[in-house]
Amino acid sequence: MRRFHLHTLLPPIVAFAIHLLGLSSQYAPVFTALGLLVWMLYWWIQGTVSIGVTALIPILYLPLTGLVDIDIVTSKYANPIIFLFLGGFILAIALEKYGIHTLMAKRIVKAMGFSARQRIRAVLLSSALLSMWISNTATALIMLPIAVSFSEIAEPILSKKANFHHRLFLAIAVGANIGGIATLVGTPPNLFFSAFLKSSLNIDVNFFEWMLFGVPTGAILLFIADILLKKGIEKNKMIPESIDAGKINIDQKRIILVFSLVAFFWISKPLWGSPIAQLHDAVIAFAGVILLQLIPRNNTREPLLLWRDIQQLPWDIVLLFGGGLSLALALQTGGVFTYLESFVTTLGNTPIIISILIFCIIGIFLTEIISNIAMVAVLLPLILELSNKYQLPFFYIALPLVLGASCAFMLPIATPPNAIVFGSKRITVKEMMHFGLRMNVISVFVITFIVYILFTWKA
């Protein structure tokens, strides 16, 4: 009980104490913003309450302390990118309701071949492709029983100590993490970055524009991961067939048609004339959602997607976007990063490629121990301050941080796919760290290279 009170009551007390301490100082806004940062970070890291509840703290704290008006704070929770996330997640719920995600995974796996190496590649690619459109958590949960099946069937052929078994499960985590890089809706940090760009700089990054650099980055990392995962696996060891992909029914075909239309317009939007080219991606997503409410299920009057299905939305993540944007606003309004002169001065005088490299390293390795969305929310305002002070290209020094936030492969606590795979007890922490460290280092150089090439191409 004493520990509960410590984690629950101490952070808000400290936050308001920091605010009061600075009231008589010329740096009062800085103290107020730092108080919010301490409170939210502590509760996010400790998991004292739901991350959604923590994300609501700015609505209480900022108007109460007078740093930001309530109208401005609450507007951050209605950012268009949040509605893109809502629309994308509702579409993902429809895919999961009708088992299309599992069907797709099984068909990809079945098409890849029967050797041990091909099975690893199939699991890796299936995880990545699914994670581009649905949450990496759901992806890992879908792929886990398929990998378990492969592993059990392979036991009479390959010993339990063979690399095949733990590499198979690593492929799930690696593929699910990398896949989220490719699309704007693939992982929360991507969407948060897009929302921050719109909110702070009035820059729009649409679905197609994100894929121009997201897909190549993901493809290169998958290619390298495929080589590393198959290293040491015998080429000619065959795993018997164990997958029944099943047939596609009428309802599944209707869901696939709606989802395909949404994905088509997301990707091809820039090629269309007005008004389609000017539509926000969230509008296209909700057009698909409404279609799912209008198209009936086979032989019934019931729509493909019901309201009770939509109630499964992860509202804590939705609120997290608003909380993160509000925290960023508080740090900017309070001028916190203006006073980090030593760090800013040092980094401001370095070549752009070094800045890219540094923030990529921070993004990858800091995500190993704290939430990637929390890290991005806290550090993006710092990078914006840095870019404003030294006329650095904000997009190109922030992008490696955001992409790196999806490349934490070392620890079970780093990402949900890592935790799910580790929880299967088919892989040890040592095995995950050994492989993950190599992937982390490789990711640093791949992302730095991609972003620097993008910068020089656009310059």
CSV table of C-alpha atoms in Angstrom, one decimal:
chain,number,residue,atom,x,y,z
A,1,MET,CA,0.0,0.0,0.0
A,2,ARG,CA,2.8,2.4,0.9
A,3,ARG,CA,4.5,1.7,-2.5
A,4,PHE,CA,1.1,2.3,-4.3
A,5,HIS,CA,0.8,5.7,-2.6
A,6,LEU,CA,4.4,6.6,-3.5
A,7,HIS,CA,3.8,5.9,-7.2
A,8,THR,CA,0.4,7.4,-7.3
A,9,LEU,CA,0.6,10.5,-5.1
A,10,LEU,CA,4.2,11.6,-5.3
A,11,PRO,CA,4.4,12.6,-9.0
A,12,PRO,CA,1.4,15.1,-8.9
A,13,ILE,CA,2.7,16.5,-5.6
A,14,VAL,CA,6.2,16.9,-7.1
A,15,ALA,CA,4.7,18.4,-10.3
A,16,PHE,CA,2.7,21.1,-8.5
A,17,ALA,CA,5.7,21.7,-6.1
A,18,ILE,CA,7.9,22.4,-9.1
A,19,HIS,CA,5.2,24.8,-10.5
A,20,LEU,CA,4.9,26.7,-7.2
A,21,LEU,CA,8.7,26.8,-6.8
A,22,GLY,CA,9.0,28.7,-10.0
A,23,LEU,CA,6.1,31.2,-9.5
A,24,SER,CA,8.3,34.0,-8.3
A,25,SER,CA,11.0,33.4,-10.9
A,26,GLN,CA,11.3,34.8,-14.4
A,27,TYR,CA,11.4,31.1,-15.5
A,28,ALA,CA,8.0,30.3,-14.2
A,29,PRO,CA,6.7,28.8,-17.5
A,30,VAL,CA,9.7,26.5,-17.6
A,31,PHE,CA,9.1,25.2,-14.1
A,32,THR,CA,5.4,24.7,-14.9
A,33,ALA,CA,6.2,22.7,-18.1
A,34,LEU,CA,8.9,20.6,-16.3
A,35,GLY,CA,6.3,19.8,-13.6
A,36,LEU,CA,4.0,18.3,-16.2
A,37,LEU,CA,6.9,16.4,-17.9
A,38,VAL,CA,7.9,14.8,-14.5
A,39,TRP,CA,4.4,13.8,-13.7
A,40,MET,CA,3.5,12.3,-17.1
A,41,LEU,CA,6.9,10.5,-17.6
A,42,TYR,CA,6.8,8.9,-14.2
A,43,TRP,CA,3.3,7.5,-14.6
A,44,TRP,CA,4.1,6.4,-18.2
A,45,ILE,CA,7.2,4.6,-17.1
A,46,GLN,CA,5.9,3.1,-13.9
A,47,GLY,CA,2.5,2.2,-15.4
A,48,THR,CA,0.8,3.6,-12.2
A,49,VAL,CA,-2.5,4.1,-14.1
A,50,SER,CA,-3.6,3.5,-17.7
A,51,ILE,CA,-1.6,5.3,-20.3
A,52,GLY,CA,-4.9,6.9,-21.4
A,53,VAL,CA,-5.5,8.4,-18.0
A,54,THR,CA,-1.9,9.7,-17.9
A,55,ALA,CA,-2.5,11.3,-21.3
A,56,LEU,CA,-5.5,13.3,-19.8
A,57,ILE,CA,-3.3,15.0,-17.2
A,58,PRO,CA,-2.6,18.1,-19.4
A,59,ILE,CA,-6.4,18.9,-19.5
A,60,LEU,CA,-6.2,19.2,-15.7
A,61,TYR,CA,-2.7,20.6,-15.2
A,62,LEU,CA,-2.2,23.2,-17.9
A,63,PRO,CA,-5.4,25.3,-17.4
A,64,LEU,CA,-5.0,25.0,-13.6
A,65,THR,CA,-1.5,26.3,-13.7
A,66,GLY,CA,-2.4,29.0,-16.3
A,67,LEU,CA,0.2,27.9,-18.9
A,68,VAL,CA,-2.2,27.0,-21.7
A,69,ASP,CA,-6.0,27.7,-22.1
A,70,ILE,CA,-8.4,24.7,-22.0
A,71,ASP,CA,-9.6,25.4,-25.6
A,72,ILE,CA,-6.1,25.0,-26.9
A,73,VAL,CA,-5.2,22.0,-24.8
A,74,THR,CA,-8.4,20.0,-25.8
A,75,SER,CA,-7.9,20.9,-29.5
A,76,LYS,CA,-4.8,18.7,-29.4
A,77,TYR,CA,-7.1,15.7,-28.7
A,78,ALA,CA,-9.0,16.3,-32.0
A,79,ASN,CA,-6.0,16.4,-34.4
A,80,PRO,CA,-6.9,14.9,-37.8
A,81,ILE,CA,-4.2,12.3,-37.4
A,82,ILE,CA,-6.0,10.9,-34.4
A,83,PHE,CA,-9.0,10.4,-36.7
A,84,LEU,CA,-6.8,8.6,-39.2
A,85,PHE,CA,-5.7,6.3,-36.4
A,86,LEU,CA,-9.3,5.7,-35.4
A,87,GLY,CA,-10.4,5.0,-39.0
A,88,GLY,CA,-7.4,2.7,-39.6
A,89,PHE,CA,-8.0,0.8,-36.4
A,90,ILE,CA,-11.7,0.3,-37.2
A,91,LEU,CA,-10.7,-1.2,-40.5
A,92,ALA,CA,-8.2,-3.5,-38.8
A,93,ILE,CA,-11.0,-4.6,-36.4
A,94,ALA,CA,-13.0,-5.6,-39.4
A,95,LEU,CA,-10.1,-7.6,-40.8
A,96,GLU,CA,-9.7,-9.4,-37.5
A,97,LYS,CA,-13.4,-10.0,-37.0
A,98,TYR,CA,-13.6,-12.0,-40.2
A,99,GLY,CA,-10.3,-13.7,-39.8
A,100,ILE,CA,-8.8,-12.1,-43.0
A,101,HIS,CA,-5.5,-11.4,-41.2
A,102,THR,CA,-5.1,-15.1,-40.3
A,103,LEU,CA,-6.1,-16.1,-43.8
A,104,MET,CA,-3.6,-13.8,-45.4
A,105,ALA,CA,-0.8,-14.9,-43.1
A,106,LYS,CA,-1.5,-18.6,-43.8
A,107,ARG,CA,-1.6,-18.1,-47.6
A,108,ILE,CA,1.7,-16.1,-47.6
A,109,VAL,CA,3.3,-18.8,-45.4
A,110,LYS,CA,2.0,-21.6,-47.6
A,111,ALA,CA,3.2,-19.9,-50.8
A,112,MET,CA,6.8,-19.5,-49.6
A,113,GLY,CA,7.9,-23.1,-49.6
A,114,PHE,CA,8.7,-25.9,-47.2
A,115,SER,CA,12.3,-25.7,-46.3
A,116,ALA,CA,13.4,-24.5,-42.8
A,117,ARG,CA,14.9,-21.3,-44.3
A,118,GLN,CA,11.7,-20.7,-46.4
A,119,ARG,CA,9.6,-21.1,-43.3
A,120,ILE,CA,11.6,-18.5,-41.4
A,121,ARG,CA,11.3,-16.1,-44.3
A,122,ALA,CA,7.6,-16.7,-44.6
A,123,VAL,CA,7.0,-15.9,-40.9
A,124,LEU,CA,9.2,-12.8,-41.2
A,125,LEU,CA,7.4,-11.4,-44.3
A,126,SER,CA,4.0,-12.3,-43.1
A,127,SER,CA,4.6,-10.5,-39.8
A,128,ALA,CA,5.9,-7.4,-41.7
A,129,LEU,CA,3.0,-7.3,-44.2
A,130,LEU,CA,0.4,-7.6,-41.5
A,131,SER,CA,2.0,-5.0,-39.3
A,132,MET,CA,1.8,-2.5,-42.1
A,133,TRP,CA,-2.0,-2.4,-41.6
A,134,ILE,CA,-2.8,-3.8,-38.2
A,135,SER,CA,-1.2,-3.3,-34.8
A,136,ASN,CA,2.1,-5.1,-34.2
A,137,THR,CA,0.6,-6.6,-31.1
A,138,ALA,CA,-2.2,-8.3,-33.1
A,139,THR,CA,0.3,-9.3,-35.7
A,140,ALA,CA,2.5,-11.1,-33.1
A,141,LEU,CA,-0.5,-12.9,-31.6
A,142,ILE,CA,-1.7,-14.1,-35.1
A,143,MET,CA,1.7,-15.4,-36.1
A,144,LEU,CA,2.6,-17.1,-32.8
A,145,PRO,CA,0.4,-20.2,-33.2
A,146,ILE,CA,1.6,-20.6,-36.8
A,147,ALA,CA,5.3,-20.5,-35.6
A,148,VAL,CA,4.5,-22.9,-32.7
A,149,SER,CA,3.0,-25.3,-35.3
A,150,PHE,CA,6.1,-25.1,-37.5
A,151,SER,CA,8.4,-25.6,-34.5
A,152,GLU,CA,6.6,-28.7,-33.2
A,153,ILE,CA,6.4,-30.3,-36.6
A,154,ALA,CA,10.2,-29.6,-37.1
A,155,GLU,CA,11.2,-31.3,-33.8
A,156,PRO,CA,11.6,-34.8,-35.3
A,157,ILE,CA,13.7,-33.4,-38.1
A,158,LEU,CA,15.7,-30.7,-36.3
A,159,SER,CA,16.8,-31.0,-32.7
A,160,LYS,CA,15.3,-28.7,-30.1
A,161,LYS,CA,18.7,-26.9,-29.8
A,162,ALA,CA,18.8,-26.1,-33.5
A,163,ASN,CA,18.9,-22.4,-34.5
A,164,PHE,CA,15.7,-22.9,-36.5
A,165,HIS,CA,13.4,-22.8,-33.4
A,166,HIS,CA,14.4,-19.6,-31.8
A,167,ARG,CA,15.0,-17.9,-35.1
A,168,LEU,CA,11.4,-18.7,-36.1
A,169,PHE,CA,10.1,-16.8,-33.1
A,170,LEU,CA,12.6,-14.0,-33.5
A,171,ALA,CA,11.2,-13.6,-37.1
A,172,ILE,CA,7.8,-12.7,-35.6
A,173,ALA,CA,9.1,-9.9,-33.4
A,174,VAL,CA,11.5,-8.5,-36.0
A,175,GLY,CA,8.9,-8.6,-38.8
A,176,ALA,CA,6.2,-7.0,-36.7
A,177,ASN,CA,8.5,-4.2,-35.6
A,178,ILE,CA,9.9,-3.5,-39.0
A,179,GLY,CA,6.6,-3.7,-40.8
A,180,GLY,CA,5.2,-0.7,-38.9
A,181,ILE,CA,7.9,1.5,-40.5
A,182,ALA,CA,6.5,1.2,-44.0
A,183,THR,CA,3.1,2.9,-43.7
A,184,LEU,CA,1.8,6.0,-41.9
A,185,VAL,CA,-0.7,3.8,-39.9
A,186,GLY,CA,1.8,1.1,-39.2
A,187,THR,CA,2.8,2.3,-35.7
A,188,PRO,CA,1.8,5.2,-33.3
A,189,PRO,CA,5.1,7.1,-33.5
A,190,ASN,CA,4.6,7.6,-37.3
A,191,LEU,CA,1.2,9.1,-36.8
A,192,PHE,CA,2.3,11.2,-33.9
A,193,PHE,CA,5.1,12.6,-36.0
A,194,SER,CA,2.7,13.5,-38.8
A,195,ALA,CA,0.4,15.2,-36.3
A,196,PHE,CA,3.3,17.1,-34.8
A,197,LEU,CA,4.4,18.3,-38.2
A,198,LYS,CA,0.9,19.6,-38.9
A,199,SER,CA,0.4,21.1,-35.5
A,200,SER,CA,3.7,22.8,-35.2
A,201,LEU,CA,4.8,23.6,-38.8
A,202,ASN,CA,1.6,23.2,-40.8
A,203,ILE,CA,3.3,20.5,-42.9
A,204,ASP,CA,1.2,17.6,-44.2
A,205,VAL,CA,2.7,14.2,-44.8
A,206,ASN,CA,0.2,11.9,-46.5
A,207,PHE,CA,0.1,8.2,-46.8
A,208,PHE,CA,1.8,8.0,-50.2
A,209,GLU,CA,4.6,10.4,-49.2
A,210,TRP,CA,5.4,8.4,-46.1
A,211,MET,CA,5.6,5.2,-48.1
A,212,LEU,CA,8.2,6.8,-50.4
A,213,PHE,CA,10.8,6.5,-47.6
A,214,GLY,CA,9.0,4.0,-45.2
A,215,VAL,CA,8.8,1.1,-47.7
A,216,PRO,CA,12.5,1.3,-48.8
A,217,THR,CA,13.7,1.5,-45.2
A,218,GLY,CA,11.5,-1.4,-44.2
A,219,ALA,CA,12.5,-3.5,-47.2
A,220,ILE,CA,16.3,-3.0,-46.6
A,221,LEU,CA,15.9,-4.0,-42.9
A,222,LEU,CA,13.8,-7.0,-43.8
A,223,PHE,CA,16.4,-8.1,-46.4
A,224,ILE,CA,19.2,-7.9,-43.8
A,225,ALA,CA,17.0,-9.6,-41.1
A,226,ASP,CA,16.2,-12.4,-43.5
A,227,ILE,CA,19.9,-13.0,-44.1
A,228,LEU,CA,20.8,-13.0,-40.3
A,229,LEU,CA,17.8,-15.2,-39.3
A,230,LYS,CA,18.7,-17.8,-41.9
A,231,LYS,CA,22.4,-17.9,-41.1
A,232,GLY,CA,23.4,-21.3,-39.9
A,233,ILE,CA,20.1,-23.0,-41.0
A,234,GLU,CA,20.6,-26.0,-43.2
A,235,LYS,CA,19.4,-25.3,-46.7
A,236,ASN,CA,17.8,-28.6,-47.5
A,237,LYS,CA,16.0,-29.4,-44.3
A,238,MET,CA,12.3,-29.7,-45.2
A,239,ILE,CA,9.3,-29.0,-42.9
A,240,PRO,CA,6.2,-31.0,-43.8
A,241,GLU,CA,3.0,-29.1,-44.8
A,242,SER,CA,0.9,-28.0,-41.8
A,243,ILE,CA,-1.1,-25.1,-43.0
A,244,ASP,CA,-4.7,-25.2,-44.2
A,245,ALA,CA,-5.4,-21.8,-45.7
A,246,GLY,CA,-9.1,-22.4,-46.2
A,247,LYS,CA,-11.5,-20.7,-48.6
A,248,ILE,CA,-12.5,-17.1,-48.8
A,249,ASN,CA,-16.3,-16.6,-48.0
A,250,ILE,CA,-18.5,-13.8,-49.4
A,251,ASP,CA,-18.2,-11.7,-46.2
A,252,GLN,CA,-14.5,-11.9,-46.3
A,253,LYS,CA,-14.5,-10.9,-50.0
A,254,ARG,CA,-16.6,-7.8,-49.2
A,255,ILE,CA,-14.2,-6.8,-46.4
A,256,ILE,CA,-11.2,-7.3,-48.6
A,257,LEU,CA,-12.9,-5.1,-51.3
A,258,VAL,CA,-13.5,-2.2,-48.9
A,259,PHE,CA,-10.1,-2.4,-47.4
A,260,SER,CA,-8.5,-2.6,-50.9
A,261,LEU,CA,-10.4,0.5,-52.0
A,262,VAL,CA,-9.2,2.4,-48.9
A,263,ALA,CA,-5.6,1.3,-49.4
A,264,PHE,CA,-5.8,2.1,-53.1
A,265,PHE,CA,-6.9,5.7,-52.5
A,266,TRP,CA,-4.5,6.2,-49.7
A,267,ILE,CA,-1.6,5.3,-52.0
A,268,SER,CA,-2.8,6.8,-55.3
A,269,LYS,CA,-4.4,10.0,-53.9
A,270,PRO,CA,-1.6,12.3,-55.2
A,271,LEU,CA,-2.2,11.0,-58.7
A,272,TRP,CA,-5.8,12.1,-58.7
A,273,GLY,CA,-7.1,15.6,-59.4
A,274,SER,CA,-9.1,17.8,-57.1
A,275,PRO,CA,-11.0,17.1,-54.8
A,276,ILE,CA,-9.6,13.6,-54.1
A,277,ALA,CA,-6.0,14.8,-54.1
A,278,GLN,CA,-6.9,17.3,-51.4
A,279,LEU,CA,-8.6,14.8,-49.1
A,280,HIS,CA,-7.0,14.0,-45.8
A,281,ASP,CA,-6.2,10.3,-45.3
A,282,ALA,CA,-8.6,10.3,-42.4
A,283,VAL,CA,-11.5,11.1,-44.7
A,284,ILE,CA,-10.7,8.1,-46.9
A,285,ALA,CA,-10.4,5.9,-43.9
A,286,PHE,CA,-13.8,6.9,-42.6
A,287,ALA,CA,-15.4,6.5,-46.1
A,288,GLY,CA,-14.3,2.8,-45.7
A,289,VAL,CA,-15.7,2.7,-42.2
A,290,ILE,CA,-19.1,4.0,-43.3
A,291,LEU,CA,-19.2,1.5,-46.2
A,292,LEU,CA,-18.7,-1.3,-43.6
A,293,GLN,CA,-21.7,0.0,-41.8
A,294,LEU,CA,-23.8,0.0,-45.0
A,295,ILE,CA,-22.9,-3.3,-46.7
A,296,PRO,CA,-24.8,-6.2,-45.2
A,297,ARG,CA,-23.5,-9.6,-44.2
A,298,ASN,CA,-24.3,-12.5,-46.4
A,299,ASN,CA,-28.0,-13.6,-46.0
A,300,THR,CA,-28.7,-11.1,-43.2
A,301,ARG,CA,-29.7,-7.5,-42.8
A,302,GLU,CA,-26.9,-7.0,-40.3
A,303,PRO,CA,-24.0,-4.7,-41.5
A,304,LEU,CA,-20.5,-6.1,-41.8
A,305,LEU,CA,-19.4,-4.1,-38.8
A,306,LEU,CA,-21.5,-3.4,-35.7
A,307,TRP,CA,-21.1,-0.7,-33.1
A,308,ARG,CA,-20.1,-3.4,-30.5
A,309,ASP,CA,-17.2,-4.2,-32.8
A,310,ILE,CA,-16.1,-0.6,-32.9
A,311,GLN,CA,-16.2,-0.4,-29.1
A,312,GLN,CA,-13.0,-2.6,-29.1
A,313,LEU,CA,-11.0,0.5,-30.1
A,314,PRO,CA,-7.9,1.1,-28.0
A,315,TRP,CA,-9.0,4.4,-26.5
A,316,ASP,CA,-5.9,4.6,-24.3
A,317,ILE,CA,-3.7,4.9,-27.5
A,318,VAL,CA,-6.1,7.4,-29.0
A,319,LEU,CA,-5.9,9.6,-25.9
A,320,LEU,CA,-2.1,9.1,-25.8
A,321,PHE,CA,-1.8,11.0,-29.1
A,322,GLY,CA,-3.6,14.0,-27.6
A,323,GLY,CA,-1.6,13.8,-24.4
A,324,GLY,CA,1.6,13.6,-26.2
A,325,LEU,CA,0.7,16.6,-28.4
A,326,SER,CA,-0.4,18.6,-25.3
A,327,LEU,CA,2.9,17.8,-23.5
A,328,ALA,CA,4.8,18.9,-26.6
A,329,LEU,CA,2.8,22.2,-26.6
A,330,ALA,CA,3.5,22.7,-22.9
A,331,LEU,CA,7.3,22.2,-23.4
A,332,GLN,CA,7.3,24.6,-26.3
A,333,THR,CA,5.1,27.2,-24.6
A,334,GLY,CA,7.2,27.0,-21.4
A,335,GLY,CA,10.4,27.4,-23.4
A,336,VAL,CA,12.0,24.4,-21.7
A,337,PHE,CA,14.4,23.6,-24.5
A,338,THR,CA,15.5,27.1,-25.0
A,339,TYR,CA,17.6,26.7,-21.8
A,340,LEU,CA,19.4,23.5,-22.9
A,341,GLU,CA,22.2,25.6,-24.4
A,342,SER,CA,25.1,23.2,-23.8
A,343,PHE,CA,23.4,20.3,-25.7
A,344,VAL,CA,22.0,22.6,-28.4
A,345,THR,CA,25.3,24.4,-29.0
A,346,THR,CA,27.3,21.2,-29.3
A,347,LEU,CA,24.8,19.5,-31.7
A,348,GLY,CA,24.1,22.6,-33.6
A,349,ASN,CA,27.7,22.8,-34.9
A,350,THR,CA,27.9,19.2,-36.1
A,351,PRO,CA,27.4,18.1,-39.8
A,352,ILE,CA,23.8,17.1,-40.6
A,353,ILE,CA,24.8,13.4,-41.0
A,354,ILE,CA,26.1,13.3,-37.4
A,355,SER,CA,22.8,14.9,-36.1
A,356,ILE,CA,20.9,12.2,-38.0
A,357,LEU,CA,23.1,9.5,-36.6
A,358,ILE,CA,22.8,10.8,-33.0
A,359,PHE,CA,19.0,11.0,-33.0
A,360,CYS,CA,18.7,7.6,-34.7
A,361,ILE,CA,20.8,6.1,-31.9
A,362,ILE,CA,18.7,7.8,-29.3
A,363,GLY,CA,15.5,6.6,-31.0
A,364,ILE,CA,16.5,3.0,-31.2
A,365,PHE,CA,18.2,2.4,-27.8
A,366,LEU,CA,16.0,4.6,-25.7
A,367,THR,CA,12.9,2.7,-27.0
A,368,GLU,CA,14.4,-0.4,-25.4
A,369,ILE,CA,13.5,0.9,-22.0
A,370,ILE,CA,10.6,3.4,-22.4
A,371,SER,CA,7.5,3.7,-24.5
A,372,ASN,CA,8.3,4.7,-28.1
A,373,ILE,CA,5.4,7.1,-28.3
A,374,ALA,CA,6.3,8.7,-25.0
A,375,MET,CA,9.9,9.2,-26.1
A,376,VAL,CA,8.8,10.7,-29.4
A,377,ALA,CA,6.4,13.1,-27.7
A,378,VAL,CA,9.1,14.3,-25.3
A,379,LEU,CA,11.9,14.7,-27.8
A,380,LEU,CA,10.2,16.2,-30.9
A,381,PRO,CA,9.9,19.6,-29.3
A,382,LEU,CA,13.6,19.5,-28.4
A,383,ILE,CA,14.5,18.8,-32.0
A,384,LEU,CA,12.2,21.5,-33.2
A,385,GLU,CA,13.9,24.0,-30.8
A,386,LEU,CA,17.3,22.8,-32.1
A,387,SER,CA,16.3,23.2,-35.7
A,388,ASN,CA,14.9,26.7,-35.2
A,389,LYS,CA,18.0,27.9,-33.3
A,390,TYR,CA,20.5,26.6,-35.9
A,391,GLN,CA,18.4,26.6,-39.1
A,392,LEU,CA,18.6,22.8,-39.3
A,393,PRO,CA,16.1,20.9,-41.3
A,394,PHE,CA,13.7,19.7,-38.6
A,395,PHE,CA,12.1,16.9,-40.7
A,396,TYR,CA,15.4,15.2,-41.5
A,397,ILE,CA,16.8,15.2,-38.0
A,398,ALA,CA,13.5,14.2,-36.4
A,399,LEU,CA,12.7,11.4,-38.9
A,400,PRO,CA,15.5,9.1,-37.8
A,401,LEU,CA,14.3,9.4,-34.2
A,402,VAL,CA,10.8,8.4,-35.3
A,403,LEU,CA,11.9,5.5,-37.5
A,404,GLY,CA,14.3,4.3,-34.9
A,405,ALA,CA,11.5,4.1,-32.4
A,406,SER,CA,10.2,1.0,-34.3
A,407,CYS,CA,13.6,-0.7,-34.3
A,408,ALA,CA,14.1,-1.9,-30.7
A,409,PHE,CA,14.9,-5.6,-31.0
A,410,MET,CA,17.0,-6.3,-27.9
A,411,LEU,CA,14.7,-6.5,-24.8
A,412,PRO,CA,11.4,-8.2,-24.1
A,413,ILE,CA,10.1,-5.0,-22.6
A,414,ALA,CA,10.9,-2.9,-25.6
A,415,THR,CA,7.9,-3.6,-27.8
A,416,PRO,CA,4.7,-5.7,-27.5
A,417,PRO,CA,5.9,-8.2,-30.2
A,418,ASN,CA,9.1,-8.8,-28.3
A,419,ALA,CA,7.2,-9.4,-25.1
A,420,ILE,CA,4.7,-11.8,-26.8
A,421,VAL,CA,7.5,-13.8,-28.4
A,422,PHE,CA,9.4,-14.0,-25.1
A,423,GLY,CA,6.3,-14.9,-23.2
A,424,SER,CA,5.9,-18.0,-25.4
A,425,LYS,CA,9.0,-19.4,-23.6
A,426,ARG,CA,10.5,-20.5,-26.9
A,427,ILE,CA,13.3,-17.9,-26.7
A,428,THR,CA,15.6,-16.7,-24.0
A,429,VAL,CA,16.6,-13.1,-23.1
A,430,LYS,CA,20.2,-13.9,-24.1
A,431,GLU,CA,19.1,-15.1,-27.6
A,432,MET,CA,16.9,-12.0,-28.1
A,433,MET,CA,19.7,-9.6,-27.0
A,434,HIS,CA,22.3,-11.3,-29.1
A,435,PHE,CA,20.3,-11.0,-32.3
A,436,GLY,CA,18.7,-7.8,-31.3
A,437,LEU,CA,21.9,-5.9,-30.7
A,438,ARG,CA,23.1,-6.7,-34.2
A,439,MET,CA,19.8,-5.6,-35.7
A,440,ASN,CA,19.8,-2.4,-33.6
A,441,VAL,CA,23.3,-1.5,-34.8
A,442,ILE,CA,22.4,-2.3,-38.4
A,443,SER,CA,19.2,-0.3,-38.1
A,444,VAL,CA,21.2,2.8,-37.0
A,445,PHE,CA,23.3,2.7,-40.2
A,446,VAL,CA,20.4,1.8,-42.5
A,447,ILE,CA,18.1,4.6,-41.2
A,448,THR,CA,21.0,7.1,-41.2
A,449,PHE,CA,21.8,6.3,-44.8
A,450,ILE,CA,18.2,6.5,-46.0
A,451,VAL,CA,17.5,9.8,-44.3
A,452,TYR,CA,20.7,11.3,-45.4
A,453,ILE,CA,20.1,10.3,-49.0
A,454,LEU,CA,16.6,11.7,-48.7
A,455,PHE,CA,18.0,15.0,-47.4
A,456,THR,CA,20.6,15.4,-50.1
A,457,TRP,CA,18.0,14.5,-52.8
A,458,LYS,CA,15.6,17.1,-51.5
A,459,ALA,CA,18.3,19.7,-50.9
